[in-house]
JSON list of C-alpha atoms in Angstrom, two decimals:
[
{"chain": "A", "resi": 1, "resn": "UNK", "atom": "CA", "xyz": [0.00, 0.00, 0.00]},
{"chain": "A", "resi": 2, "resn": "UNK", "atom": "CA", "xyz": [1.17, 3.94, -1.17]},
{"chain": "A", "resi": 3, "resn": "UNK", "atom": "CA", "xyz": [1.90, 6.38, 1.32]},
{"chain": "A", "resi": 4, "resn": "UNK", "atom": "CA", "xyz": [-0.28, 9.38, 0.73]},
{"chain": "A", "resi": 5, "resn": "UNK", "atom": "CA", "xyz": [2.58, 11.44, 0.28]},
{"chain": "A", "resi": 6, "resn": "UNK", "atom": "CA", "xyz": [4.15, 9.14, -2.71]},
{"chain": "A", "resi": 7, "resn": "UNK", "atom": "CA", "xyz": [0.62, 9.65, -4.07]},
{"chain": "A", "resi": 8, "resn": "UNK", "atom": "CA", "xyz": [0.97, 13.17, -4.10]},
{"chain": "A", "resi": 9, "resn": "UNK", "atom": "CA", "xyz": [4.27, 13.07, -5.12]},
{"chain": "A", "resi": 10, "resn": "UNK", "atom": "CA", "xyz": [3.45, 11.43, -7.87]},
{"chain": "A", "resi": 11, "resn": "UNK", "atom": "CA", "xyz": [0.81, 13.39, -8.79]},
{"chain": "A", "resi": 12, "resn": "UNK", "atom": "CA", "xyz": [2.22, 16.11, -8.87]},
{"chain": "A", "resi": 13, "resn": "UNK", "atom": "CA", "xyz": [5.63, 14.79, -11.11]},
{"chain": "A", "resi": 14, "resn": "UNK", "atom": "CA", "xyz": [2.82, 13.24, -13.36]},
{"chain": "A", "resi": 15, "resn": "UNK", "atom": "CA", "xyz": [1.63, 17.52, -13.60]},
{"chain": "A", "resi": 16, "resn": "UNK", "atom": "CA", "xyz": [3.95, 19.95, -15.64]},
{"chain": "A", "resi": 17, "resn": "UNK", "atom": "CA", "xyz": [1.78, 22.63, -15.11]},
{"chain": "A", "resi": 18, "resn": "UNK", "atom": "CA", "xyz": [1.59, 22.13, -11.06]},
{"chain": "A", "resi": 19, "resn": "UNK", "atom": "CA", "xyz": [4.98, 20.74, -10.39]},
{"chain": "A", "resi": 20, "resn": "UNK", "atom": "CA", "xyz": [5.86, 24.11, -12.10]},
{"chain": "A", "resi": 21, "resn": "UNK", "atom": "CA", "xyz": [3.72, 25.82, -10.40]},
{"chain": "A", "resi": 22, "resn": "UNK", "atom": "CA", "xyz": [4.80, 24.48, -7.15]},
{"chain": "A", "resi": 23, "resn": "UNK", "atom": "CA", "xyz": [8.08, 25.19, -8.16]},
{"chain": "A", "resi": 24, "resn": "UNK", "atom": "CA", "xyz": [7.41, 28.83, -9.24]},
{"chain": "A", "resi": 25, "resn": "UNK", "atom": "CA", "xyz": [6.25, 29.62, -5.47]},
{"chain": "A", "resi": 26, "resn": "UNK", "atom": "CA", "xyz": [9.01, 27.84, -3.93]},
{"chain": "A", "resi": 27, "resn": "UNK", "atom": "CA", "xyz": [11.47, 30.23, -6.22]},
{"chain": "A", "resi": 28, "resn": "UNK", "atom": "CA", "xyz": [9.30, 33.54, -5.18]},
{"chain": "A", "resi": 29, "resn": "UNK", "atom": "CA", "xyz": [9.98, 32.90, -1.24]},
{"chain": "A", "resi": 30, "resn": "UNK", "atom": "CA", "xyz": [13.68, 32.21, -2.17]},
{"chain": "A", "resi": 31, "resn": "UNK", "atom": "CA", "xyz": [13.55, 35.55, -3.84]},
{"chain": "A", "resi": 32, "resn": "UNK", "atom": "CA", "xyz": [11.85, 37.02, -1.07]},
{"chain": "A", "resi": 33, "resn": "UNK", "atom": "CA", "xyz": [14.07, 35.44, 2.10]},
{"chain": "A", "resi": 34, "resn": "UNK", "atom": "CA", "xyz": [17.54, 35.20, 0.83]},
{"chain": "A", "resi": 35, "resn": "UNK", "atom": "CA", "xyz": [18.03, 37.99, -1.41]},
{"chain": "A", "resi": 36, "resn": "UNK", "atom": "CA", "xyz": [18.69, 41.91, -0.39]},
{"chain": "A", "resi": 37, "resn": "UNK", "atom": "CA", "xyz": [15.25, 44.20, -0.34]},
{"chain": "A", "resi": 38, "resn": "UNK", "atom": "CA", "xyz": [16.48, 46.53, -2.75]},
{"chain": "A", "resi": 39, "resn": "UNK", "atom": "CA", "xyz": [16.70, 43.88, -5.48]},
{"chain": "A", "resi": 40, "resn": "UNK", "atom": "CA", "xyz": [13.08, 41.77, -4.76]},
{"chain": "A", "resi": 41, "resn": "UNK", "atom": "CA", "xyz": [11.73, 45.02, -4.35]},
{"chain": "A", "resi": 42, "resn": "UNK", "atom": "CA", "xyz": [12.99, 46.35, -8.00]},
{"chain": "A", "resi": 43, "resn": "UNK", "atom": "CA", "xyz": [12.47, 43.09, -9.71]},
{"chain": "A", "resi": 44, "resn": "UNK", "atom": "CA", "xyz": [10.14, 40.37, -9.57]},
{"chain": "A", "resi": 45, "resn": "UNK", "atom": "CA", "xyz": [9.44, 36.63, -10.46]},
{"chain": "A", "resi": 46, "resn": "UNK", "atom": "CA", "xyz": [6.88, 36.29, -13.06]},
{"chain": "A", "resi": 47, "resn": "UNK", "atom": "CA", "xyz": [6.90, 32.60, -14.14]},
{"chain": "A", "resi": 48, "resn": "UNK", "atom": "CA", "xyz": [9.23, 29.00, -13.90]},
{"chain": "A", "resi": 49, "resn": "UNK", "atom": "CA", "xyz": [9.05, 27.27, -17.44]},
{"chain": "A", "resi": 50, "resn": "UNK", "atom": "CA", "xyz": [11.25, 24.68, -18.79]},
{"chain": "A", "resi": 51, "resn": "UNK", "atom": "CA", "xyz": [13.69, 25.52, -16.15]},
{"chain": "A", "resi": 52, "resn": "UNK", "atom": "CA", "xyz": [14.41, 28.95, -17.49]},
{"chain": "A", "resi": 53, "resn": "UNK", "atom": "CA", "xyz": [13.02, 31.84, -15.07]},
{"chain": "A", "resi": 54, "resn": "UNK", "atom": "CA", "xyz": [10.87, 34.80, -16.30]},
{"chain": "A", "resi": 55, "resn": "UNK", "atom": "CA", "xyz": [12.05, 38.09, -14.47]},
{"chain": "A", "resi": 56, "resn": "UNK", "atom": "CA", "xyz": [10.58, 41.57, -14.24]},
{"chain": "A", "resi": 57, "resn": "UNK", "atom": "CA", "xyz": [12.30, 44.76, -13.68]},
{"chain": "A", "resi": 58, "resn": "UNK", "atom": "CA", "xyz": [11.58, 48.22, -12.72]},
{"chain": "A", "resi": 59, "resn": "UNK", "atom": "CA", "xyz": [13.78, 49.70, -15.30]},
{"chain": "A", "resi": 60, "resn": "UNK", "atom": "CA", "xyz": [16.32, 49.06, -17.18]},
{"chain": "A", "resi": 61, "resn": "UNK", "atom": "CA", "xyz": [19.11, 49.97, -14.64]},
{"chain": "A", "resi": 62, "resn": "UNK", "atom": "CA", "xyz": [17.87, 46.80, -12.82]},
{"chain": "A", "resi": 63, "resn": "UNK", "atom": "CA", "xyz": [17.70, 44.71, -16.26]},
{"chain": "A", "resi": 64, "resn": "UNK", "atom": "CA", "xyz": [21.75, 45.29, -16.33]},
{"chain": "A", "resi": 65, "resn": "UNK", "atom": "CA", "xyz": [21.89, 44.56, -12.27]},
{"chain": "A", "resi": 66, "resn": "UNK", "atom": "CA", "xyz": [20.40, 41.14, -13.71]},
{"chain": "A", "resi": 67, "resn": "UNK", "atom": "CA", "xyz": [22.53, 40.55, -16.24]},
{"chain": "A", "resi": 68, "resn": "UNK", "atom": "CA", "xyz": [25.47, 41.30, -14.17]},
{"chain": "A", "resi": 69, "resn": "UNK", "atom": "CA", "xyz": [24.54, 39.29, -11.29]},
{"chain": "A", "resi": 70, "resn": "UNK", "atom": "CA", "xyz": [22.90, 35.99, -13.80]},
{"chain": "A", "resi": 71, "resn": "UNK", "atom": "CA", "xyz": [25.22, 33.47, -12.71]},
{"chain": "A", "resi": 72, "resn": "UNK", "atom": "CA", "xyz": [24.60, 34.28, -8.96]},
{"chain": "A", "resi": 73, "resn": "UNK", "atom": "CA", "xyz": [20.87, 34.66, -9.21]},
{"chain": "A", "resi": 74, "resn": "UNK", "atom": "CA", "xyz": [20.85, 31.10, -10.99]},
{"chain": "A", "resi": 75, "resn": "UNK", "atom": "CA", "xyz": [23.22, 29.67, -8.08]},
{"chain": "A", "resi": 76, "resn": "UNK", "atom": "CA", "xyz": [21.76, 30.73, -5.11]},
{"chain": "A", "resi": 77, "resn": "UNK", "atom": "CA", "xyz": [18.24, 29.62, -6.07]},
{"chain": "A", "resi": 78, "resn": "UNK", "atom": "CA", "xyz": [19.38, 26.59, -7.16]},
{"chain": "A", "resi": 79, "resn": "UNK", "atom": "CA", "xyz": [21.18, 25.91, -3.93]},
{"chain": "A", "resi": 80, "resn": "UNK", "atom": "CA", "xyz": [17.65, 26.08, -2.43]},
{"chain": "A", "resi": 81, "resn": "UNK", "atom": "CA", "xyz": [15.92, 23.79, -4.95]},
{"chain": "A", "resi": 82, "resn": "UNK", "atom": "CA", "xyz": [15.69, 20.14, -4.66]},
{"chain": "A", "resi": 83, "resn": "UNK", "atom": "CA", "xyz": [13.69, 19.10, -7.30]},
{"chain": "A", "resi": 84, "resn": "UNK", "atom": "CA", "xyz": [14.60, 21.13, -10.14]},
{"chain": "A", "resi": 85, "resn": "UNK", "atom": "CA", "xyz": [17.04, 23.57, -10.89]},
{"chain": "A", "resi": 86, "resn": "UNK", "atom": "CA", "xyz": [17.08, 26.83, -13.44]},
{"chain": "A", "resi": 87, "resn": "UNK", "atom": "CA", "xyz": [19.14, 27.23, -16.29]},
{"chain": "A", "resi": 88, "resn": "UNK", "atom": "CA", "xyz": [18.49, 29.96, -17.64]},
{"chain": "A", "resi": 89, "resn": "UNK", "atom": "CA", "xyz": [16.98, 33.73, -16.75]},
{"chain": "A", "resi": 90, "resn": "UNK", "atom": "CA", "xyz": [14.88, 35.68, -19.31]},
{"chain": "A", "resi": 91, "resn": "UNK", "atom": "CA", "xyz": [14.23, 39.70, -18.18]}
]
């Protein structure tokens, strides 16, 4: 007999659109907790798609703060992730 939880687990790895889903929260209280107020203030998570992440900024100075800061972004969320990791950033 299944556990409940390998049921949902299963479930939800049977789910693209909710295991991303899932995901995509997990990655917005990342954003929120571990990274400096001035940046999750001035740019925001939008969506988690074929492990690329979807950012938003509040201008275009931030855009470049992005770009500058990619491979950092990518690694500390990552460290935080267990289940899937990003590859990618699009702003």
């Amino acid at each position: 007999m299944q556990r409940i939880s390998e049921i949902l687990n299963q479930f939800i790895s049977d789910n693209e659109f909710l295991a991303e889903s899932i995901n995509l929260e997990k990655i917005k209280q990342i954003w929120q907790e571990d990274f400096p107020p001035n940046l999750s203030q001035n740019i925001s998570v939008v969506k988690f798609q074929n492990n690329k992440l979807y950012l938003h900024t509040s201008s275009s100075a931030w855009r470049k703060e992005v770009l500058l800061r990619k491979t950092e972004i990518i690694s500390k969320i990552n460290e935080k992730l267990t289940s899937v990791s990003i590859v990618d950033l699009a702003i």
